[in-house]
Coordinates of C-alpha atoms in Angstrom, one line a residue:
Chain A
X24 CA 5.6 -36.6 19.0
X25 CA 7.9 -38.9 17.3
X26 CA 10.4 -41.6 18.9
X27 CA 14.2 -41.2 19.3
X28 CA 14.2 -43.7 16.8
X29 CA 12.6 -42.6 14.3
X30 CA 14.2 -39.1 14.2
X31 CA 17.5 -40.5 14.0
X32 CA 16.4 -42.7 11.3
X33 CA 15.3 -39.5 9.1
X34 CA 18.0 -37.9 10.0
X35 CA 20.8 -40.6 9.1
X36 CA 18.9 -41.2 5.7
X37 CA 18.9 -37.4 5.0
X38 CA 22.4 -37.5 5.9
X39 CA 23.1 -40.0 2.6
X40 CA 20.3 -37.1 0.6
X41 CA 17.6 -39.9 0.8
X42 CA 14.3 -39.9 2.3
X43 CA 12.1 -41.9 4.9
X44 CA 9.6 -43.2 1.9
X45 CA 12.5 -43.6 -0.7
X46 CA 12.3 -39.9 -2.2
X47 CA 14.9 -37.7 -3.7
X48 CA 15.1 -34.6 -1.8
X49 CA 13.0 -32.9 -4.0
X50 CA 10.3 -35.2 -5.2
X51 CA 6.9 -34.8 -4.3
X52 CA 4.6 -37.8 -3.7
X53 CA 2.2 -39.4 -5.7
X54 CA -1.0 -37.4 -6.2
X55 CA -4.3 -38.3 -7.4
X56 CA -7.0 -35.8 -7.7
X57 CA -10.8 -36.9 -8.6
X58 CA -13.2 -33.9 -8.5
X59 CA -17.2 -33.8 -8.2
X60 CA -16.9 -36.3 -5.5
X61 CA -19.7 -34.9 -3.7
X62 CA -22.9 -34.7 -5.4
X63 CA -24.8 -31.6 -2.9
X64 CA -21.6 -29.2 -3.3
X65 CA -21.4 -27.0 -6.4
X66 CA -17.6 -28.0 -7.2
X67 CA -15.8 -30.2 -5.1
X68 CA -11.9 -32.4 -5.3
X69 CA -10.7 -35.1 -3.1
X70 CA -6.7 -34.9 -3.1
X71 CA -4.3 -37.4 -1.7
X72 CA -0.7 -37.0 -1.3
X73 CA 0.8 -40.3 -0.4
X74 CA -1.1 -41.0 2.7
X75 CA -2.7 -37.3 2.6
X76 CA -6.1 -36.8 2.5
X77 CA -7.8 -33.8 2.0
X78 CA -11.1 -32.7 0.6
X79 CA -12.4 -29.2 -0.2
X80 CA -16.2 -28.6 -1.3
X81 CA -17.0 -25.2 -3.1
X82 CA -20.6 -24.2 -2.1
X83 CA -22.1 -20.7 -3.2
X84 CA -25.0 -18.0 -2.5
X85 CA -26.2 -14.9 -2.8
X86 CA -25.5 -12.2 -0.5
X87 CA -24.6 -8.5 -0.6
X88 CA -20.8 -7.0 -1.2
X89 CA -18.7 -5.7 1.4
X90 CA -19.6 -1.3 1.1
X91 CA -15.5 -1.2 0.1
X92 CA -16.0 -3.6 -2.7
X93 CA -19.4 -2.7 -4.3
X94 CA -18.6 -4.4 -7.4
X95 CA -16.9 -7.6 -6.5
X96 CA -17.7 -11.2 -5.8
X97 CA -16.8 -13.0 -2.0
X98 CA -14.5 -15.4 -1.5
X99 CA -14.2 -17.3 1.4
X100 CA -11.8 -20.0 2.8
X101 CA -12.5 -22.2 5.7
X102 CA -10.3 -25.5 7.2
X103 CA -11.4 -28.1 9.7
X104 CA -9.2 -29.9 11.3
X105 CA -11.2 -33.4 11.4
X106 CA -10.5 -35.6 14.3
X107 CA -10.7 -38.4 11.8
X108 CA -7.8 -37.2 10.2
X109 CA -4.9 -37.5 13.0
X110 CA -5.3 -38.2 16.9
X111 CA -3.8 -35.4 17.5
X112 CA -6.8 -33.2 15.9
X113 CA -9.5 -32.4 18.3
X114 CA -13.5 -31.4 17.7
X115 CA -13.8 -27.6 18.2
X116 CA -13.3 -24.5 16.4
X117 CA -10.5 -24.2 14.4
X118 CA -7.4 -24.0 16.0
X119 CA -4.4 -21.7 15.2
X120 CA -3.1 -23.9 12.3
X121 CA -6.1 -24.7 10.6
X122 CA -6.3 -21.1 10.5
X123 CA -3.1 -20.2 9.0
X124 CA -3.6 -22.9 6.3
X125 CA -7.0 -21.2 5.4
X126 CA -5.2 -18.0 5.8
X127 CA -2.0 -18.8 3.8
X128 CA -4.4 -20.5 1.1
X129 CA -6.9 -17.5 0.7
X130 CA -4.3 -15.1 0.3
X131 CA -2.7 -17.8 -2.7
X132 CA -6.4 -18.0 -4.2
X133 CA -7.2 -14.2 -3.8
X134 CA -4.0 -12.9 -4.8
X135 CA -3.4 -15.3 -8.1
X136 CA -6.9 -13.9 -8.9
X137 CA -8.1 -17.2 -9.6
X138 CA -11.4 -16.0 -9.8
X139 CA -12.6 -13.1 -11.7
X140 CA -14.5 -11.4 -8.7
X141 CA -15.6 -8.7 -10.8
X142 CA -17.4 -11.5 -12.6
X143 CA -19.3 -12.3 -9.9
X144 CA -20.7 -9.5 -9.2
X145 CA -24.7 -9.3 -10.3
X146 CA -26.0 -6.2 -9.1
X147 CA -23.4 -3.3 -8.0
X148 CA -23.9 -2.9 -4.3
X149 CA -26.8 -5.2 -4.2
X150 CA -26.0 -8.5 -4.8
X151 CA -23.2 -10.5 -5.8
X152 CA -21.9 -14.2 -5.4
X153 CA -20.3 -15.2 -2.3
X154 CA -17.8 -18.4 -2.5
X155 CA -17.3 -20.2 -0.4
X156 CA -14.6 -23.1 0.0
X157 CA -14.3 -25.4 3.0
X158 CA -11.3 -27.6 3.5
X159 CA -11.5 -30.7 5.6
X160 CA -8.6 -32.9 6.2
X161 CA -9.5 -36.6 6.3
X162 CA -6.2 -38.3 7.0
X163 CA -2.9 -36.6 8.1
X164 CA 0.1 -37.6 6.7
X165 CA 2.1 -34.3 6.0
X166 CA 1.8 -31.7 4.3
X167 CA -1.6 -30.9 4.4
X168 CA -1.3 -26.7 3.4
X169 CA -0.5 -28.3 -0.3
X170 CA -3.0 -31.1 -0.5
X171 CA -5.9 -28.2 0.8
X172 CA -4.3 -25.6 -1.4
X173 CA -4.3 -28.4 -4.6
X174 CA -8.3 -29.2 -3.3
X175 CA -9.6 -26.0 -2.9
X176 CA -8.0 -24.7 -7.2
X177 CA -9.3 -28.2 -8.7
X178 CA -12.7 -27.9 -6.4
X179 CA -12.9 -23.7 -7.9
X180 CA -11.8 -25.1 -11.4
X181 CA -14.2 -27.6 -12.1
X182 CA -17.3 -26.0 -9.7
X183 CA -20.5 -25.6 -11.9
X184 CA -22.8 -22.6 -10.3
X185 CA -25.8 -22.2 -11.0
X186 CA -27.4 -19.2 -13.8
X187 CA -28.1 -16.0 -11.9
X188 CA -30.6 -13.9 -14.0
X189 CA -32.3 -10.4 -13.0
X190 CA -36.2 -10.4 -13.1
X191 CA -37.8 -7.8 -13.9
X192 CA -38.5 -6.0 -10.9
X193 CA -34.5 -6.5 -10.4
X194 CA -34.3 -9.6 -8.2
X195 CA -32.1 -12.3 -8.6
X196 CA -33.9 -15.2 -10.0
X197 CA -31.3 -18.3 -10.0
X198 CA -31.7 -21.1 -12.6
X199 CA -30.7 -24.3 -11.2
X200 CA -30.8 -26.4 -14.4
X201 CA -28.5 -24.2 -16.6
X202 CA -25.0 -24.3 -14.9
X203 CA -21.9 -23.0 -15.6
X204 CA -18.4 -22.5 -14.9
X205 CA -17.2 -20.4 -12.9
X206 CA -15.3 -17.2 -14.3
X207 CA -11.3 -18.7 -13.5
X208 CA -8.0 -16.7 -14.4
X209 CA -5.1 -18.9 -14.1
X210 CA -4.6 -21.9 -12.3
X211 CA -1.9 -21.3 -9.0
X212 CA 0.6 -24.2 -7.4
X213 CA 1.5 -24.2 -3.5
X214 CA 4.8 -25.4 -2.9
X215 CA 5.7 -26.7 1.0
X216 CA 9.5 -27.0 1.5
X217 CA 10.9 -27.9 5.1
X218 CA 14.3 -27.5 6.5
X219 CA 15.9 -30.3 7.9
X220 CA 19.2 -29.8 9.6
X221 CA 20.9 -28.1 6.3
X222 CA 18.4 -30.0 4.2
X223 CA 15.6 -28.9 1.8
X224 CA 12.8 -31.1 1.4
X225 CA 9.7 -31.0 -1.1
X226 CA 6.4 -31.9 0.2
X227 CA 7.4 -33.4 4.1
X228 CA 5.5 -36.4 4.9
X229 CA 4.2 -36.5 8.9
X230 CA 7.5 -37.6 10.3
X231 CA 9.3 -35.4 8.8
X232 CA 7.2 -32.5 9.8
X233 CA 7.6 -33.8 13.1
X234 CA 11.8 -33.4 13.3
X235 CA 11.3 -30.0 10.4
X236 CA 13.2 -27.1 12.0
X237 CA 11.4 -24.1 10.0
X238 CA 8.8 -24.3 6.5
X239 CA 8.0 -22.2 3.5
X240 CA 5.0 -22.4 1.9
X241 CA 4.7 -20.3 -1.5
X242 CA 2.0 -20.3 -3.8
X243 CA 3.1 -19.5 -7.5
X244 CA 0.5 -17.7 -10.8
X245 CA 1.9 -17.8 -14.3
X246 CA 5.5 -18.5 -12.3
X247 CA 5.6 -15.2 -10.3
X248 CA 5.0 -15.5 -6.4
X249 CA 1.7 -14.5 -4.9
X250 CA 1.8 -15.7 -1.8
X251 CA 4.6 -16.8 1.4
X252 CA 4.3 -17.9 4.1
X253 CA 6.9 -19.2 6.7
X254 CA 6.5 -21.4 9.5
X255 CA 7.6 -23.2 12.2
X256 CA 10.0 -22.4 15.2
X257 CA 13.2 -21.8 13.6
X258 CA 15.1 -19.9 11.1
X259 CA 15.8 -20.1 7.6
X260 CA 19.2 -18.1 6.5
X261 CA 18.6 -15.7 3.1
X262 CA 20.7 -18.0 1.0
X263 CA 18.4 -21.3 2.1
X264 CA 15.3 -19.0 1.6
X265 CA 15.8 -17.9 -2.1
X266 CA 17.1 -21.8 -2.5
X267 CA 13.5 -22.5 -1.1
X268 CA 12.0 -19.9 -3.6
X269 CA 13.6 -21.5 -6.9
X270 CA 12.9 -25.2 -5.9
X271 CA 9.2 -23.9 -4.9
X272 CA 9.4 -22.4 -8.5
X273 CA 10.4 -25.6 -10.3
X274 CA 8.1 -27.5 -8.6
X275 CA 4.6 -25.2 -8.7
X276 CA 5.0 -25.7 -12.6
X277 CA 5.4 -29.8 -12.1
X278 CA 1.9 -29.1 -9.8
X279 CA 0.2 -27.0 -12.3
X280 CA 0.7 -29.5 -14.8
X281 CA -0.9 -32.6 -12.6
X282 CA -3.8 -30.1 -12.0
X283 CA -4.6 -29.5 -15.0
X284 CA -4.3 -33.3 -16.0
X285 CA -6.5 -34.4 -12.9
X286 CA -9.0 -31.6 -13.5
X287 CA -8.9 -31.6 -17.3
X288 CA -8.9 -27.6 -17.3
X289 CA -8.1 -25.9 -20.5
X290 CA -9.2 -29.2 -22.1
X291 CA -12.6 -27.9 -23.1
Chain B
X16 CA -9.8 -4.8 -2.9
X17 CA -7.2 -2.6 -4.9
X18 CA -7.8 0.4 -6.5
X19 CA -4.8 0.7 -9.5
X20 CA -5.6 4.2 -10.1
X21 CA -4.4 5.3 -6.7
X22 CA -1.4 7.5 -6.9
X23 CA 1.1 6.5 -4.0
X24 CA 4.4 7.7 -5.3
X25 CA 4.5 11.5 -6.6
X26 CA 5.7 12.8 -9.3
X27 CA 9.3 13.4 -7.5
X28 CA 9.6 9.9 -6.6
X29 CA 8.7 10.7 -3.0
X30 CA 5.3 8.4 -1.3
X31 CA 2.5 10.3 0.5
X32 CA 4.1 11.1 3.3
X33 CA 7.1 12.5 2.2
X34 CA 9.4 9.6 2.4
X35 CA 11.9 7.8 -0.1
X36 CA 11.3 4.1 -1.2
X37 CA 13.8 2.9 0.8
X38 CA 13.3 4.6 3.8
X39 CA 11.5 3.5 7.0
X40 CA 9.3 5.9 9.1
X41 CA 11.0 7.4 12.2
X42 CA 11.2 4.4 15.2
X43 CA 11.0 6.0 18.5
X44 CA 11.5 3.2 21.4
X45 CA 10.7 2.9 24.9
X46 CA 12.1 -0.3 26.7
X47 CA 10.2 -1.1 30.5
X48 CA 8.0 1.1 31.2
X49 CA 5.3 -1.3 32.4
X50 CA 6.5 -2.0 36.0
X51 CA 4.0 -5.0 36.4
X52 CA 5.5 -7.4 33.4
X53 CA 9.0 -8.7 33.7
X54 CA 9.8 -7.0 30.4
X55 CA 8.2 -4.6 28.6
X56 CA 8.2 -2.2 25.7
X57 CA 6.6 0.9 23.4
X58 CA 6.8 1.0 19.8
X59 CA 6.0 3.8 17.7
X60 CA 6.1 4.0 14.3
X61 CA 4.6 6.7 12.5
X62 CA 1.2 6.2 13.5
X63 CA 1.7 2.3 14.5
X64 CA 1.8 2.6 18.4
X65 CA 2.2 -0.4 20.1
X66 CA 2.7 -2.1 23.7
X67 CA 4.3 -5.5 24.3
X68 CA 4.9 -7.0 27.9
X69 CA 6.3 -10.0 29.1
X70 CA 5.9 -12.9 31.7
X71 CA 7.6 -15.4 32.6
X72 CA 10.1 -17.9 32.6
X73 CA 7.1 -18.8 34.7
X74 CA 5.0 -21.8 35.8
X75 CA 2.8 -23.2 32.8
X76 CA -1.2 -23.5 33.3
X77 CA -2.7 -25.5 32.2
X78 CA 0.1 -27.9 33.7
X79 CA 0.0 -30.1 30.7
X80 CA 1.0 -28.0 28.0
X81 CA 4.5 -27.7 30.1
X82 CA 7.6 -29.6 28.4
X83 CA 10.2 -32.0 30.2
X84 CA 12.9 -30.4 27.6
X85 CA 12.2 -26.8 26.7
X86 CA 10.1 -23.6 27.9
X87 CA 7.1 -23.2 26.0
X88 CA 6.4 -19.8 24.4
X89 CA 2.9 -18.5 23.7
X90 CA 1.9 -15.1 22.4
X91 CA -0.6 -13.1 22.0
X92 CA -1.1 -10.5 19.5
X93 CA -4.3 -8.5 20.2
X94 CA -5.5 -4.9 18.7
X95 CA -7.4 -2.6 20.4
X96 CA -11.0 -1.6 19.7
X97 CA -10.1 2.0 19.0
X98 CA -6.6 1.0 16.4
X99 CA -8.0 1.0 13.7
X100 CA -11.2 3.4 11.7
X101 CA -14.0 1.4 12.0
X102 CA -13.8 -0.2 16.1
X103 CA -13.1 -3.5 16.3
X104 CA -14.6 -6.4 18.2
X105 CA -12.3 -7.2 21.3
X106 CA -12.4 -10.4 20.3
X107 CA -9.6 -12.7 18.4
X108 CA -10.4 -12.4 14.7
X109 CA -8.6 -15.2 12.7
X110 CA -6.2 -12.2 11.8
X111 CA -5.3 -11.9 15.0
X112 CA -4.7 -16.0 15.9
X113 CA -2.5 -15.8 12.5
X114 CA -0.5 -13.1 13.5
X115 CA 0.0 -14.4 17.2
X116 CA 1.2 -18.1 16.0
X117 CA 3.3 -15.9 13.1
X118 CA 5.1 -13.4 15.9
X119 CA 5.4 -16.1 18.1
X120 CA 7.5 -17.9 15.4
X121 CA 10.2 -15.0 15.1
X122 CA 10.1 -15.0 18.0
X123 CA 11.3 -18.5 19.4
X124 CA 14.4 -19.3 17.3
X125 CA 15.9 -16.2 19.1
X126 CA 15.1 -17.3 22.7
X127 CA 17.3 -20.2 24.5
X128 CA 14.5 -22.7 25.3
X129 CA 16.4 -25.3 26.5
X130 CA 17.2 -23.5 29.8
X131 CA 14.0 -23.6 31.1
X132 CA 12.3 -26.6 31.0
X133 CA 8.7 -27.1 32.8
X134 CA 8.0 -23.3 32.0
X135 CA 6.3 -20.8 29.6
X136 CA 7.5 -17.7 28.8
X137 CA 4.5 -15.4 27.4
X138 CA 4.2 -12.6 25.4
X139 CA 1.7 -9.9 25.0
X140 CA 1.1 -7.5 22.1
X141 CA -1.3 -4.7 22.3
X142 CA -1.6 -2.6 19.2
X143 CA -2.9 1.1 20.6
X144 CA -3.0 2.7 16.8
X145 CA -2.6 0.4 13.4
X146 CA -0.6 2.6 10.8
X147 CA 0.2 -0.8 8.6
X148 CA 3.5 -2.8 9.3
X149 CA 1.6 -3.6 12.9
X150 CA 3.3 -7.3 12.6
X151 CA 6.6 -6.0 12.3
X152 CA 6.3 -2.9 14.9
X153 CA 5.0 -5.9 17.2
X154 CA 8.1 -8.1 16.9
X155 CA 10.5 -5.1 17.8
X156 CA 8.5 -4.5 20.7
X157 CA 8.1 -8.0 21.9
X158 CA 12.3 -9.0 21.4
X159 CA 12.6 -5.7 23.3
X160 CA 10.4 -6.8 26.3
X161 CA 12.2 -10.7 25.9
X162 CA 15.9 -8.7 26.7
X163 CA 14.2 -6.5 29.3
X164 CA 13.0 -9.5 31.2
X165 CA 16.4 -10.7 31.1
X166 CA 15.5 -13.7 28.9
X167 CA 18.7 -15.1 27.5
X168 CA 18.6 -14.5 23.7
X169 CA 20.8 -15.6 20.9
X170 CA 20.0 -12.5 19.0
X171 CA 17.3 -9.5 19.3
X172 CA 14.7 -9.7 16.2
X173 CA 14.1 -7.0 13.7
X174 CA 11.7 -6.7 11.7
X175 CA 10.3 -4.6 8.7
X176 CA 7.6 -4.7 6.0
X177 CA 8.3 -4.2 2.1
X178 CA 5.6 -3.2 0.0
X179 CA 5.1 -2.6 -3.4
X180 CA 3.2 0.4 -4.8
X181 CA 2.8 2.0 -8.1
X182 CA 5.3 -0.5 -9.5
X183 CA 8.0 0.4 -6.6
X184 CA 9.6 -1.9 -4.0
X185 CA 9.4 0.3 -0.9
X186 CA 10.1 -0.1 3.0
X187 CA 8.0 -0.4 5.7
X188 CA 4.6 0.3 4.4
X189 CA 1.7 2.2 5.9
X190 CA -1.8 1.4 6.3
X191 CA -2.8 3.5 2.6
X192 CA 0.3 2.1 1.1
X193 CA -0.9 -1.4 2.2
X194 CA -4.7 -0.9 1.3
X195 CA -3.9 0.4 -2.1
X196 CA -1.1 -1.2 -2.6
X197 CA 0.6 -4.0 -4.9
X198 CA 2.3 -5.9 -2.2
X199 CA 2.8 -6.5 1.5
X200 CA 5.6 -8.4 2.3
X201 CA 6.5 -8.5 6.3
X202 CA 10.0 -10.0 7.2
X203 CA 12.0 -10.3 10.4
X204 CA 15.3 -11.7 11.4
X205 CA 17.8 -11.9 13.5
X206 CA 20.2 -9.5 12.1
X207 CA 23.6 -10.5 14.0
X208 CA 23.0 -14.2 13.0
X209 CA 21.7 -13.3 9.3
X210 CA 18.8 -15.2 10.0
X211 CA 15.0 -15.0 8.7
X212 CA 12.4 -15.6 11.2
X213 CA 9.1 -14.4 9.6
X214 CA 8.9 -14.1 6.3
X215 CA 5.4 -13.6 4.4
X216 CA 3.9 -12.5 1.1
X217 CA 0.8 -11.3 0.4
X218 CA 0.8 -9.8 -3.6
X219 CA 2.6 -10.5 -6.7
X220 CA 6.5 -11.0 -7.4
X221 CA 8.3 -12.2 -9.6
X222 CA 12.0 -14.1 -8.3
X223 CA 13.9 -11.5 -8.9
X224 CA 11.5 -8.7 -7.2
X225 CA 11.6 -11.2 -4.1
X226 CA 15.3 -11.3 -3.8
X227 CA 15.8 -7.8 -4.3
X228 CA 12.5 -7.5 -1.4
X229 CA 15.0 -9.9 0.9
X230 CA 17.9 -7.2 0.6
X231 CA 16.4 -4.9 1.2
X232 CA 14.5 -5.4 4.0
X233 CA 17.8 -6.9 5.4
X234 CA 19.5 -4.1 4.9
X235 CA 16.4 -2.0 6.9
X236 CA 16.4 -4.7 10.0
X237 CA 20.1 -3.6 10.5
X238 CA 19.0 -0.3 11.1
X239 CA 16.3 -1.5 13.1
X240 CA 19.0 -3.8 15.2
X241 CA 20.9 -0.3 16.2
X242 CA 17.8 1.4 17.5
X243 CA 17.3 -1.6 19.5
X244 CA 19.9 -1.8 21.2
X245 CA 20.7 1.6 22.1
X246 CA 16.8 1.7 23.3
X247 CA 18.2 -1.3 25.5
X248 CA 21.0 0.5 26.8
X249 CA 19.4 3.4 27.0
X250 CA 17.2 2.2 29.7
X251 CA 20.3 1.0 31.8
X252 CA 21.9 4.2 31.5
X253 CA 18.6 5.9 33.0
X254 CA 18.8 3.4 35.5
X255 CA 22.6 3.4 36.3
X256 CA 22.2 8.0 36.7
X257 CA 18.8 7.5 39.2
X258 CA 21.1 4.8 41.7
X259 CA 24.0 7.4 40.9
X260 CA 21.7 10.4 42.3
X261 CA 20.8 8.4 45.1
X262 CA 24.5 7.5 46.1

């Protein structure tokens, strides 16, 4: 819900190619990452996007591989949609867009290969480790998908697991004092762009979500696409959709770069 | 996950089943025959069989979710225990909660909200057999059932996957091609407006592999749009020669 107001105010100042908080079209906010932020979870990154809060927590286990994929690691990607984070969020199961956003953001994370699965594997068919990432939101502000999706890669990039080792009657013995990293590719970027009248817009705070007439979220790897996904209840015409595509591009690389500075990846 | 030795395109260019790169299975299109929904249709895609019905403009329950300004659409995109190899739980995966919020999305911009305020309009997809491209199958049968119902529409919606396998951009993939694939890349429009309405990628691309993915799976939603609507008309001719033989 947003006032009459309010829209018209967003809309006037897109009008003149400015934005609500003072942006060019094609800024993104100011973002600050700090990792290991809690102590229990195995990697973990608290992002904020402007107002955006999101936090993603990287725990791990044990367990055995799906029969298709006898050799591989598990990776999976939850979101909650916290109460304390908008009051429009209520307690429950997931709803259908915390969903998506896990969705859309396991696809990015699987399909950038961020993590070496076949790494992860310990004992073909036996045992292997299973990943897991949980997103919660904390505080709403817009654009949640890339603040989860910037979580979840510094949480994975800076996670320390602990040493799996075979005994020798083949079980897994796990050595909680020797930890290390875990076995990461590349670093992906998700880029949100939302359509505004005949406007583009990087990263859409709240209100703008609110008066957006479609999105399109695409996650980047070594600046190839990995993963799309578009949203929301209107269209997008071919021309604005490739226009989407190259800002998207443009701008992954800007995100790469901050995640690598706020994670201090490749430094060591 | 993906097995890169699997061959999908032979040695004359042609993909397991005997088709080109750019050419989508056979579409054969049935538009009402469920006499209970307002609109209906049947799908059938290769192996991809699938039902969609419609209800509504119709009152809203729970009242609340109804809005002063607009209808509210909801859809539900639901596979059968006995689609796909290994049965499914009836229940709504996450899948399935994606894919219903996803259809109902290219769905909406072609439907004239605005002239039904208070009401829902809902929409029902049962998938009978997956053969891959399920989302896109699902759309044409769901913009079907929405003209059926005699919902006003600003366009119909068409819809077709691209895939890549073995290194090639190909159209409307099947359930191997999307296992063992490189890419899935599901895309629907409105093709008399030129308009993208679902658009999703799940695989690598580069730019340039995306664009050239666009085209043509523009180009393949045009030939989708003529199947649709003579599979539209083709119900009112039937119609038109059973009041004739009456007469």
């Amino acid at each position: 819900m947003i006032s009459k107001v309010r829209r018209s105010q967003i809309m006037d100042l897109l009008a003149m190619g400015s934005r609500v908080d003072g942006r060019g079209l094609e800024d993104l906010r100011t973002i600050e990452i700090r990792c290991g932020v809690v102590a229990n979870a195995d990697g973990s990154a608290e992002v904020r996007m402007g107002k955006t809060l999101a936090i993603a927590g990287v725990k791990t286990s044990i367990g055995t591989p799906f029969p298709d994929t006898p050799d591989m690691g598990i990776l999976i990607v939850n979101a909650e949609f916290l109460p304390i984070a908008s009051p429009t969020f209520e307690p429950g199961p997931p709803d259908e867009n915390a969903i998506e956003l896990a969705r859309v953001i396991d696809r990015g994370l699987r399909r950038s290969e961020i993590l070496d699965l076949q790494k992860l594997c310990i004992v073909p068919g036996k045992a292997v480790w299973e990943i897991w990432v949980d997103i919660h939101a904390l505080n709403h502000d817009g654009n949640l998908m890339d603040a989860s999706a910037l979580a979840s890669v510094a949480a994975l990039l800076t996670a320390r697991i602990p040493k799996a080792t075979l005994t020798e009657d083949k079980e897994v013995n796990l050595d909680k004092s020797v930890r290390e990293k875990l076995p990461i590719k590349g670093v992906p970027a998700t880029v949100t762009i939302a359509k505004i009248g005949d406007k583009l817009l990087v990263d859409p705070c709240l209100d703008e979500e609110e008066v957006a007439d479609a999105f399109l979220t695409a996650t980047f790897i070594n600046d190839k696409l990995c993963a799309i996904q578009k949203r929301g209840e209107k269209s997008l015409t071919v021309e604005e959709t490739l226009k989407c595509l190259r800002i998207a591009q443009k701008k992954a690389r800007e995100l790469v770069a901050i995640t690598m500075e706020g994670t201090g990846y490749g430094k060591d | 996950m993906k097995d890169k030795e699997a061959t999908l395109i032979l040695p004359d260019g042609r993909r397991l089943d005997g088709r080109r790169p750019g050419e989508i299975r056979d579409i054969k299109i049935k538009v009402g025959i469920l006499e209970n929904a307002d609109g209906s249709a049947y799908v059938e895609q290769g192996n991809t069989k699938i039902y969609a019905a419609v209800y509504g403009p119709r009152e809203v329950h729970p009242r609340h979710l109804a809005l002063p300004n607009k209808a509210i659409i909801r859809c539900r995109y639901h596979m059968a225990p006995f689609s796909v190899e290994e049965r499914k739980s009836p229940a709504p995966s996450r899948r399935e909660i994606e894919l219903s919020k996803v259809i109902r999305e290219a769905l909406t911009p072609a439907i004239f909200v605005e002239q039904f305020p208070f009401t829902t309009i809902d929409v029902f997809v049962e998938v009978i057999n997956a053969d891959g491209s399920t989302r896109c199958a699902s759309i044409i049968a769901a913009s079907l059932a929405l003209a059926s119902a005699g919902i006003p529409m600003r366009d119909l919606v068409a819809a077709c996957s691209v895939g890549k396998i073995n290194g090639v951009l190909v159209l409307d993939v099947t359930d191997v091609e999307d296992k063992y694939g490189e890419v899935d890349m599901p895309f629907a429009m409105m093709p008399g407006k030129g308009e993208i309405t679902l658009f999703q990628l799940d695989g690598v691309l580069t730019l340039e592999e995306a664009e050239e993915a666009i085209k043509m799976a523009s180009k393949a939603c045009m030939e989708i749009y003529e199947k649709e609507k003579s599979a539209l008309k083709a119900k009112y001719i039937e119609a038109r020669k059973a009041v004739e033989e009456v007469v």
